[in-house]
Amino acid sequence: MKPDCLILRFGEMMLKGKNRKKFEHSVMIQIRMVFSSFPDVRYIPEFGRVYVVLGDTDYVLAAKALERVFGLASWSPAYHADMELAAIQRAALGIMEALPKRPATFKVTARRVNKQFPHDSQEINHLVGGYVLQAMPGLQVDVRSPEVELRVEIREDRVLLYCDVIEGIGGFPSGTSGKALLMLSGGIDSPVAGWMAMRKGLTLEAIHFHSYPYTSERAKEKVISLAHQLAGYTDVLKLHLVSFTDVQTSIHQAYKDDLLVTLIRRAMYRIAERIAEREGLGALVTGESLGQVASQTLPSLHAIGQVVSLPLLQPLMMMDKQEIIGVAEKIGTFPISILPYEDCCSLFLPPSPSTNPNLRLVEKLEESMEFLQALIDKAVLETETIEIVHGQLKQESIAHLF
Amino acid sequence: MLYMDYAATSPLYEEVIQTIAEVMRTHYGNPSSIHRLGVEAEKLVQTAKGVIATAIGVSANEIICTSGGTESNNLAIKGVAYGYQHRGKHLITTQVEHASVKEVFAQLAQEGFRVTYLPVSSTGRVQLEDLRAAICEDTTLVSIMYVNNEMGAIQPIQEIGQLLMAYPKIIFHVDAIQGIVKLPLQPKAWGIDLCSASAHKFRGPKGAGFLYRRAGINLQPLLAGGGQEYGVRSGTENVPLIVGMAKALRMSMDNQMDKMAHSYRLRQRLVSGIAAMPELVVTGAHQDHEAAPHIVHFIFAGMKAEVVVHALEQKGVYISTRSACTSGESEPSEVMLALGASREMAMSGLRVSFSADHQEQEIEQFISALQNVVRDLAPLRNQPVVRKEKRV
């Protein structure tokens, strides 16, 4: 039995009072986007939910696509039945028999919106439940805590039955929380941070620092693939590529000791903030996770975060590495992240970077580096921006070959 | 000229030739090089794998590029036999496989593996009960072709995959070289672990093929070397042919269902045209779901198949005696013998194979050429077959 309809329920955003309309509109745009390759689907919106009639659409593909809808609290695969008792009973039995594991207990919960239907919801519970009981010996009714709750909705023009309620990915609809700049390295963490930011309704752009010839073309390709993976949730993502070689090598020439990482990261944050301001983005999103590496201790975070005034959003701060990896696998960035190409963060590492940088000292060192401001300006100016459209990772230059 | 030997090989799409030439000319980098030219070449290979993977609904990292069908079959079968011999040394295949499968099993049998060859029905199909009965504790591999290269019989791959789902330790290999593009193929949904394909059967280049390897299957490599293709198939990737293969597959798969329906219409016309000649007998399955849309096999009893091929050739029409890979030999067809044909019948099998790009009038043209050839050759038939019929 293949479901012929999906019931999608919206979540947290329902609390948003006056903004509800706007939020529903945004989530509908997202739903239409993820279903855009299924010409057959029809949408029936209702308060707080939408019915998606699948037609000839493949249910498995449609279910998979829902993993990309932010603001989706839960959803149910549902089945249509004709507006008559016998048809409802047959459909109910079909659903119960098709369950992967036969339950010991169940109950029927009917809701009658269409008052023309000759039986009220209590009667429907009995008539449908009784029919199923008779056909499935051994099954029992438990109205308090049934293993399966089979819901029957008698709507104005159709009857829907379902029993699964599947959790959606939650969050706020795409683009309802403003815009932010994700600092995207080639690692495991930053794409996850980006995804979590997107799930909270932020529209993202990403910034990546490369250091030719110290980093390779492949490291850049890797970041482009990561950005492309993230673009799967929004369709398009702007990626700013900063040539960081001069800044990095100049700092390194002037200073090689244990504060090097702090100095370099401060320079990165400064450049990122400048790009964010230029592009009208209201926050920086990074993949820092407390205590993970030397630059992620409290004193380091303080010394580095100092240099920007935009809100710093760091969603992974309190997460364990395994949890982060779990999300990375779910969103498909993990296999890309573990490709071996180094990014610029692992260049010129001092033997033992400071876990407790002295802010005064850092500031003094920067003052002595008179070249710094000009190089940062130049890096901002020469930043290359590319637009990554999901499904179009193929470069224009080779697309015609396929 | 009328080329109707597509099951042997097919002409390349013009666009594919252009693509291959351009990649050869421009993107000559080694995909393993770390510089830009290498990265570009690698990207071409990755994109090609993505295109191939999309066409059959799998992931790009499940595609291993090879030099063609023979290598794909060798890699799949030996890779599993050796790679999983700690689990057991029993292998199952059929009596009607292509030489690149059959001979591999013959080699393995010599090395001490036990091989069960499943029989086929008179329409060329494996019976599920036979397979179920053949499975042992130590079976590691079941290898069954999708479409028979000689007769066009379709094996019930989907049902076999379903049956084998109950045996998660048995690896299921499908030689889909004649089936891909012509028929639906969903390795994931059908429980296929390994699936071979060859580019030149779907209007791509010779010397390129691929093996779908479900994530999680370990194959022992045939070639040791630089560790390309996930370490399974060392050797610098053949970038131009890989790209050409992806393009040919993409183009062949466009409107697949329409093409299939069109091919079946052509096949029906061909079958009825051949069946209308009393000297000829159409062999194998007659129902669409048992016969591939692009192959018709028939017998001109009492006439050496080779003679018919050459007589048609004089009229500019090209067909085959059984499969091109074995037709050089003048031995009876083992596939036909497995189907229960007599030795004489098995010497006189002919194969016509075409593509969805053919049109009705070409089929008509073929039938009339065949009619002429049959009329000319009929008086020269060997008598034994006729006498045999009289005795019946």
GROMACS .gro file of C-alpha atoms in nm, chain A residues 25 75 100 192 225 248 351:
model
    7
   25HIS     CA    1   0.415   3.154   0.299
   75TRP     CA    2   0.423   1.489   0.888
  100PRO     CA    3   0.583  -0.340   0.919
  192VAL     CA    4   2.699   2.161   1.033
  225SER     CA    5   3.111   2.090  -0.284
  248GLN     CA    6   4.887   3.476   0.656
  351PRO     CA    7   5.429   2.371   1.786
   0.00000   0.00000   0.00000
